[in-house]
Amino acid sequence: WFVSRLVEKHRRDNSMHDKDVDDKDHIKVLDFCSTEDVISALDRIRCSGGGDIPEDVLGGLVHAIYGLSWGRSCRNLLLIADAPPHGERYGDSPAFGVSTMGRFKDGAIPLDVVRGKYTEAVTKVLEAQPGGALTGELVFELLRRKNITLTVGIMVDSKTNSPPPGLEQMYQEFSSLGRKAGVTVQRVELGDAMNVDASFFKENIVK
């Protein structure tokens, strides 16, 4: 899920929900709107599919960058994650305790895999890249161009008091990519991933 917050003359929020590349309609975008509409949209989300633990996080991020009507002032994208992206560099590996099918080990999502599943605007961006793949480097370059900062909200497992498998590595890799691209990356821990519903977002995210 992705919740971006934009503060201008009045507050506007948005919701970006993603699953995995094999799932039907795996990316859904709700543009900036009222807080009530965001809460309602989040309450209708039902998790399913995927096949393995990693999700199309990079695809969700690039759709948040290109699928929302960003304003000119405060630009912060909040990524709320309970699973890492595809790619060993992001924690998608048994070495990090992640149950995985081992797809896209280099962390690049080929255009042929997502053609027809991504929006036309995002597809055109990928078509313009050498090799036509979606990579972390591309996502952070796009964040830099749009002057968007990234906050990584990490769910914490109540049983272990630690993030789900792979998420710590994901955050470290995103921090490294942010430093190289000149993008601010920060972190916030959001509580138990198994006890999250619309009220959680209302109390902890939408302030």
PDB file of C-alpha atoms in Angstrom:
ATOM      1  CA  TRP A   1       0.000   0.000   0.000  1.00  0.00           C
ATOM      2  CA  PHE A   2       1.151   3.514  -0.557  1.00  0.00           C
ATOM      3  CA  VAL A   3      -0.224   6.576   1.156  1.00  0.00           C
ATOM      4  CA  SER A   4       1.183   9.869  -0.018  1.00  0.00           C
ATOM      5  CA  ARG A   5       0.526  13.103   1.794  1.00  0.00           C
ATOM      6  CA  LEU A   6       0.522  16.543   0.220  1.00  0.00           C
ATOM      7  CA  VAL A   7       0.099  19.673   2.296  1.00  0.00           C
ATOM      8  CA  GLU A   8      -0.791  22.841   0.382  1.00  0.00           C
ATOM      9  CA  LYS A   9      -3.638  25.300   1.123  1.00  0.00           C
ATOM     10  CA  HIS A  10      -5.517  22.316   2.519  1.00  0.00           C
ATOM     11  CA  ARG A  11      -4.588  18.721   3.240  1.00  0.00           C
ATOM     12  CA  ARG A  12      -5.007  16.113   0.535  1.00  0.00           C
ATOM     13  CA  ASP A  13      -4.179  12.418   0.788  1.00  0.00           C
ATOM     14  CA  ASN A  14      -4.025   9.552  -1.639  1.00  0.00           C
ATOM     15  CA  SER A  15      -3.803   5.775  -1.696  1.00  0.00           C
ATOM     16  CA  MET A  16      -1.643   3.527  -3.880  1.00  0.00           C
ATOM     17  CA  HIS A  17      -2.181  -0.231  -3.455  1.00  0.00           C
ATOM     18  CA  ASP A  18      -0.025  -2.914  -5.066  1.00  0.00           C
ATOM     19  CA  LYS A  19       0.301  -6.696  -4.963  1.00  0.00           C
ATOM     20  CA  ASP A  20       2.432  -8.740  -7.385  1.00  0.00           C
ATOM     21  CA  VAL A  21       2.941  -8.812 -11.130  1.00  0.00           C
ATOM     22  CA  ASP A  22       0.970 -12.049 -11.604  1.00  0.00           C
ATOM     23  CA  ASP A  23      -2.135 -10.790  -9.820  1.00  0.00           C
ATOM     24  CA  LYS A  24      -5.065  -9.304 -11.704  1.00  0.00           C
ATOM     25  CA  ASP A  25      -5.269  -5.504 -11.384  1.00  0.00           C
ATOM     26  CA  HIS A  26      -2.315  -5.671  -9.022  1.00  0.00           C
ATOM     27  CA  ILE A  27      -1.844  -1.892  -8.888  1.00  0.00           C
ATOM     28  CA  LYS A  28      -4.667   0.459  -7.958  1.00  0.00           C
ATOM     29  CA  VAL A  29      -4.297   4.230  -7.694  1.00  0.00           C
ATOM     30  CA  LEU A  30      -6.506   6.688  -5.835  1.00  0.00           C
ATOM     31  CA  ASP A  31      -5.419  10.249  -6.578  1.00  0.00           C
ATOM     32  CA  PHE A  32      -5.219  12.969  -3.935  1.00  0.00           C
ATOM     33  CA  CYS A  33      -8.633  13.354  -2.307  1.00  0.00           C
ATOM     34  CA  SER A  34     -10.261  13.746   1.089  1.00  0.00           C
ATOM     35  CA  THR A  35      -9.044  11.852   4.131  1.00  0.00           C
ATOM     36  CA  GLU A  36     -12.430  10.132   4.359  1.00  0.00           C
ATOM     37  CA  ASP A  37     -12.132   8.792   0.799  1.00  0.00           C
ATOM     38  CA  VAL A  38      -8.661   7.404   1.568  1.00  0.00           C
ATOM     39  CA  ILE A  39      -9.893   5.614   4.694  1.00  0.00           C
ATOM     40  CA  SER A  40     -12.846   4.192   2.743  1.00  0.00           C
ATOM     41  CA  ALA A  41     -10.562   2.931  -0.049  1.00  0.00           C
ATOM     42  CA  LEU A  42      -8.151   1.300   2.407  1.00  0.00           C
ATOM     43  CA  ASP A  43     -11.036  -0.399   4.175  1.00  0.00           C
ATOM     44  CA  ARG A  44     -12.079  -2.071   0.906  1.00  0.00           C
ATOM     45  CA  ILE A  45      -8.643  -3.601   0.217  1.00  0.00           C
ATOM     46  CA  ARG A  46      -8.514  -7.386   0.496  1.00  0.00           C
ATOM     47  CA  CYS A  47      -5.109  -9.091   0.308  1.00  0.00           C
ATOM     48  CA  SER A  48      -4.776 -12.178  -1.884  1.00  0.00           C
ATOM     49  CA  GLY A  49      -2.570 -13.838  -4.492  1.00  0.00           C
ATOM     50  CA  GLY A  50       1.127 -13.183  -4.955  1.00  0.00           C
ATOM     51  CA  GLY A  51       2.432 -16.759  -4.951  1.00  0.00           C
ATOM     52  CA  ASP A  52       5.445 -15.855  -2.789  1.00  0.00           C
ATOM     53  CA  ILE A  53       6.444 -13.234  -0.239  1.00  0.00           C
ATOM     54  CA  PRO A  54       8.034 -10.485  -2.445  1.00  0.00           C
ATOM     55  CA  GLU A  55       5.699  -7.973  -4.090  1.00  0.00           C
ATOM     56  CA  ASP A  56       5.901  -5.475  -6.948  1.00  0.00           C
ATOM     57  CA  VAL A  57       7.029  -2.647  -4.674  1.00  0.00           C
ATOM     58  CA  LEU A  58       9.021  -0.872  -7.395  1.00  0.00           C
ATOM     59  CA  GLY A  59       5.972  -0.920  -9.667  1.00  0.00           C
ATOM     60  CA  GLY A  60       3.881   0.604  -6.905  1.00  0.00           C
ATOM     61  CA  LEU A  61       6.429   3.352  -6.320  1.00  0.00           C
ATOM     62  CA  VAL A  62       6.724   4.315  -9.973  1.00  0.00           C
ATOM     63  CA  HIS A  63       2.931   4.482 -10.297  1.00  0.00           C
ATOM     64  CA  ALA A  64       2.779   6.732  -7.245  1.00  0.00           C
ATOM     65  CA  ILE A  65       5.350   9.007  -8.906  1.00  0.00           C
ATOM     66  CA  TYR A  66       3.602   9.139 -12.294  1.00  0.00           C
ATOM     67  CA  GLY A  67      -0.010   8.365 -11.425  1.00  0.00           C
ATOM     68  CA  LEU A  68      -0.711  11.164  -8.940  1.00  0.00           C
ATOM     69  CA  SER A  69      -1.330  14.863  -9.460  1.00  0.00           C
ATOM     70  CA  TRP A  70       1.525  16.088  -7.267  1.00  0.00           C
ATOM     71  CA  GLY A  71       1.390  19.727  -6.219  1.00  0.00           C
ATOM     72  CA  ARG A  72       4.253  22.159  -5.823  1.00  0.00           C
ATOM     73  CA  SER A  73       4.782  22.200  -2.067  1.00  0.00           C
ATOM     74  CA  CYS A  74       5.381  19.369   0.425  1.00  0.00           C
ATOM     75  CA  ARG A  75       6.041  16.140  -1.483  1.00  0.00           C
ATOM     76  CA  ASN A  76       6.456  13.036   0.639  1.00  0.00           C
ATOM     77  CA  LEU A  77       5.700   9.485  -0.443  1.00  0.00           C
ATOM     78  CA  LEU A  78       5.014   7.049   2.389  1.00  0.00           C
ATOM     79  CA  LEU A  79       5.645   3.403   1.521  1.00  0.00           C
ATOM     80  CA  ILE A  80       3.947   1.042   3.962  1.00  0.00           C
ATOM     81  CA  ALA A  81       5.480  -2.387   3.519  1.00  0.00           C
ATOM     82  CA  ASP A  82       5.189  -5.854   4.991  1.00  0.00           C
ATOM     83  CA  ALA A  83       7.122  -7.568   2.182  1.00  0.00           C
ATOM     84  CA  PRO A  84      10.237  -6.649   0.162  1.00  0.00           C
ATOM     85  CA  PRO A  85      10.460  -6.063  -3.581  1.00  0.00           C
ATOM     86  CA  HIS A  86      11.706  -8.755  -5.928  1.00  0.00           C
ATOM     87  CA  GLY A  87      15.500  -9.005  -6.048  1.00  0.00           C
ATOM     88  CA  GLU A  88      18.130 -10.381  -3.691  1.00  0.00           C
ATOM     89  CA  ARG A  89      19.549  -6.902  -3.135  1.00  0.00           C
ATOM     90  CA  TYR A  90      16.246  -5.910  -1.487  1.00  0.00           C
ATOM     91  CA  GLY A  91      16.035  -8.921   0.829  1.00  0.00           C
ATOM     92  CA  ASP A  92      14.255 -11.300  -1.561  1.00  0.00           C
ATOM     93  CA  SER A  93      16.313 -14.322  -0.527  1.00  0.00           C
ATOM     94  CA  PRO A  94      16.200 -17.274   1.881  1.00  0.00           C
ATOM     95  CA  ALA A  95      19.350 -15.716   3.391  1.00  0.00           C
ATOM     96  CA  PHE A  96      17.051 -13.036   4.817  1.00  0.00           C
ATOM     97  CA  GLY A  97      14.357 -15.515   5.841  1.00  0.00           C
ATOM     98  CA  VAL A  98      12.145 -14.800   2.828  1.00  0.00           C
ATOM     99  CA  SER A  99      10.115 -17.543   1.162  1.00  0.00           C
ATOM    100  CA  THR A 100      10.687 -16.800  -2.510  1.00  0.00           C
ATOM    101  CA  MET A 101      10.342 -18.251  -5.989  1.00  0.00           C
ATOM    102  CA  GLY A 102      13.611 -16.546  -6.937  1.00  0.00           C
ATOM    103  CA  ARG A 103      12.170 -14.429  -9.755  1.00  0.00           C
ATOM    104  CA  PHE A 104      13.922 -11.253 -10.906  1.00  0.00           C
ATOM    105  CA  LYS A 105      16.974 -11.984  -8.751  1.00  0.00           C
ATOM    106  CA  ASP A 106      18.770  -8.869  -9.980  1.00  0.00           C
ATOM    107  CA  GLY A 107      15.871  -6.694  -8.829  1.00  0.00           C
ATOM    108  CA  ALA A 108      14.935  -5.587 -12.354  1.00  0.00           C
ATOM    109  CA  ILE A 109      11.345  -6.089 -13.573  1.00  0.00           C
ATOM    110  CA  PRO A 110      11.360  -6.661 -17.374  1.00  0.00           C
ATOM    111  CA  LEU A 111       8.926  -4.582 -19.406  1.00  0.00           C
ATOM    112  CA  ASP A 112       7.600  -7.691 -21.173  1.00  0.00           C
ATOM    113  CA  VAL A 113       6.405  -9.066 -17.822  1.00  0.00           C
ATOM    114  CA  VAL A 114       4.327  -5.998 -16.940  1.00  0.00           C
ATOM    115  CA  ARG A 115       3.286  -4.716 -20.365  1.00  0.00           C
ATOM    116  CA  GLY A 116      -0.472  -4.251 -20.300  1.00  0.00           C
ATOM    117  CA  LYS A 117      -0.481  -4.302 -16.490  1.00  0.00           C
ATOM    118  CA  TYR A 118       1.216  -0.953 -15.922  1.00  0.00           C
ATOM    119  CA  THR A 119      -0.367   2.324 -17.003  1.00  0.00           C
ATOM    120  CA  GLU A 120       0.474   3.808 -20.389  1.00  0.00           C
ATOM    121  CA  ALA A 121       2.460   6.628 -18.769  1.00  0.00           C
ATOM    122  CA  VAL A 122       4.660   4.227 -16.777  1.00  0.00           C
ATOM    123  CA  THR A 123       5.051   1.900 -19.752  1.00  0.00           C
ATOM    124  CA  LYS A 124       6.388   4.795 -21.838  1.00  0.00           C
ATOM    125  CA  VAL A 125       8.918   5.591 -19.136  1.00  0.00           C
ATOM    126  CA  LEU A 126      10.175   1.995 -19.187  1.00  0.00           C
ATOM    127  CA  GLU A 127      10.249   1.878 -22.982  1.00  0.00           C
ATOM    128  CA  ALA A 128      12.641   4.838 -22.921  1.00  0.00           C
ATOM    129  CA  GLN A 129      15.119   2.988 -20.672  1.00  0.00           C
ATOM    130  CA  PRO A 130      18.005   0.865 -21.987  1.00  0.00           C
ATOM    131  CA  GLY A 131      16.740  -2.702 -21.746  1.00  0.00           C
ATOM    132  CA  GLY A 132      13.250  -1.509 -20.827  1.00  0.00           C
ATOM    133  CA  ALA A 133      13.406  -2.769 -17.238  1.00  0.00           C
ATOM    134  CA  LEU A 134      12.153  -1.238 -13.999  1.00  0.00           C
ATOM    135  CA  THR A 135      15.034  -0.922 -11.526  1.00  0.00           C
ATOM    136  CA  GLY A 136      15.596   0.687  -8.164  1.00  0.00           C
ATOM    137  CA  GLU A 137      18.026   3.105  -9.765  1.00  0.00           C
ATOM    138  CA  LEU A 138      15.304   4.286 -12.147  1.00  0.00           C
ATOM    139  CA  VAL A 139      12.739   4.697  -9.341  1.00  0.00           C
ATOM    140  CA  PHE A 140      15.086   6.858  -7.291  1.00  0.00           C
ATOM    141  CA  GLU A 141      16.100   8.925 -10.308  1.00  0.00           C
ATOM    142  CA  LEU A 142      12.410   9.600 -10.943  1.00  0.00           C
ATOM    143  CA  LEU A 143      11.921  10.555  -7.287  1.00  0.00           C
ATOM    144  CA  ARG A 144      14.818  12.996  -7.632  1.00  0.00           C
ATOM    145  CA  ARG A 145      13.407  14.533 -10.805  1.00  0.00           C
ATOM    146  CA  LYS A 146      10.011  15.019  -9.157  1.00  0.00           C
ATOM    147  CA  ASN A 147      11.591  16.312  -5.929  1.00  0.00           C
ATOM    148  CA  ILE A 148       9.756  13.679  -3.858  1.00  0.00           C
ATOM    149  CA  THR A 149      11.109  12.384  -0.545  1.00  0.00           C
ATOM    150  CA  LEU A 150      10.471   8.793   0.552  1.00  0.00           C
ATOM    151  CA  THR A 151       9.398   7.631   3.999  1.00  0.00           C
ATOM    152  CA  VAL A 152       9.549   3.866   4.510  1.00  0.00           C
ATOM    153  CA  GLY A 153       6.927   2.720   7.013  1.00  0.00           C
ATOM    154  CA  ILE A 154       7.873  -0.738   8.271  1.00  0.00           C
ATOM    155  CA  MET A 155       5.414  -3.033   9.993  1.00  0.00           C
ATOM    156  CA  VAL A 156       6.828  -4.717  13.120  1.00  0.00           C
ATOM    157  CA  ASP A 157       5.946  -8.315  14.000  1.00  0.00           C
ATOM    158  CA  SER A 158       4.460  -8.332  17.521  1.00  0.00           C
ATOM    159  CA  LYS A 159       5.805 -11.841  18.216  1.00  0.00           C
ATOM    160  CA  THR A 160       9.441 -11.063  17.401  1.00  0.00           C
ATOM    161  CA  ASN A 161       9.390  -7.278  17.891  1.00  0.00           C
ATOM    162  CA  SER A 162      11.218  -7.000  14.584  1.00  0.00           C
ATOM    163  CA  PRO A 163      10.335  -6.247  10.936  1.00  0.00           C
ATOM    164  CA  PRO A 164       9.070  -9.082   8.712  1.00  0.00           C
ATOM    165  CA  PRO A 165      11.787 -10.966   6.786  1.00  0.00           C
ATOM    166  CA  GLY A 166      13.614  -8.933   4.161  1.00  0.00           C
ATOM    167  CA  LEU A 167      12.341  -5.481   5.149  1.00  0.00           C
ATOM    168  CA  GLU A 168      15.460  -4.365   6.982  1.00  0.00           C
ATOM    169  CA  GLN A 169      17.542  -5.200   3.899  1.00  0.00           C
ATOM    170  CA  MET A 170      15.016  -3.399   1.692  1.00  0.00           C
ATOM    171  CA  TYR A 171      15.307  -0.263   3.815  1.00  0.00           C
ATOM    172  CA  GLN A 172      19.114  -0.380   3.782  1.00  0.00           C
ATOM    173  CA  GLU A 173      19.168  -0.760  -0.010  1.00  0.00           C
ATOM    174  CA  PHE A 174      16.634   2.045  -0.492  1.00  0.00           C
ATOM    175  CA  SER A 175      18.723   4.268   1.793  1.00  0.00           C
ATOM    176  CA  SER A 176      21.796   3.524  -0.324  1.00  0.00           C
ATOM    177  CA  LEU A 177      19.934   4.274  -3.556  1.00  0.00           C
ATOM    178  CA  GLY A 178      18.620   7.488  -2.013  1.00  0.00           C
ATOM    179  CA  ARG A 179      22.102   8.687  -1.071  1.00  0.00           C
ATOM    180  CA  LYS A 180      23.397   8.005  -4.570  1.00  0.00           C
ATOM    181  CA  ALA A 181      20.443   9.769  -6.234  1.00  0.00           C
ATOM    182  CA  GLY A 182      20.207  12.656  -3.783  1.00  0.00           C
ATOM    183  CA  VAL A 183      16.775  11.599  -2.490  1.00  0.00           C
ATOM    184  CA  THR A 184      15.856  11.912   1.193  1.00  0.00           C
ATOM    185  CA  VAL A 185      14.885   8.514   2.636  1.00  0.00           C
ATOM    186  CA  GLN A 186      13.576   8.190   6.187  1.00  0.00           C
ATOM    187  CA  ARG A 187      12.062   5.421   8.243  1.00  0.00           C
ATOM    188  CA  VAL A 188       9.143   4.998  10.641  1.00  0.00           C
ATOM    189  CA  GLU A 189       7.965   1.820  12.387  1.00  0.00           C
ATOM    190  CA  LEU A 190       4.209   1.375  12.245  1.00  0.00           C
ATOM    191  CA  GLY A 191       3.304  -1.501  14.532  1.00  0.00           C
ATOM    192  CA  ASP A 192       1.993  -5.015  14.045  1.00  0.00           C
ATOM    193  CA  ALA A 193       1.332  -5.925  10.401  1.00  0.00           C
ATOM    194  CA  MET A 194      -1.286  -8.481  11.452  1.00  0.00           C
ATOM    195  CA  ASN A 195      -3.468  -5.916  13.219  1.00  0.00           C
ATOM    196  CA  VAL A 196      -3.748  -3.208  10.588  1.00  0.00           C
ATOM    197  CA  ASP A 197      -7.092  -1.967   9.329  1.00  0.00           C
ATOM    198  CA  ALA A 198      -8.554   1.340   8.243  1.00  0.00           C
ATOM    199  CA  SER A 199      -8.724   2.591  11.841  1.00  0.00           C
ATOM    200  CA  PHE A 200      -4.965   2.069  12.186  1.00  0.00           C
ATOM    201  CA  PHE A 201      -4.315   4.426   9.292  1.00  0.00           C
ATOM    202  CA  LYS A 202      -6.789   6.952  10.618  1.00  0.00           C
ATOM    203  CA  GLU A 203      -5.103   6.988  14.034  1.00  0.00           C
ATOM    204  CA  ASN A 204      -1.450   6.702  12.995  1.00  0.00           C
ATOM    205  CA  ILE A 205      -1.004   7.959   9.420  1.00  0.00           C
ATOM    206  CA  VAL A 206      -3.682  10.513   8.601  1.00  0.00           C
ATOM    207  CA  LYS A 207      -3.072  13.278  11.142  1.00  0.00           C
TER     208      LYS A 207
END
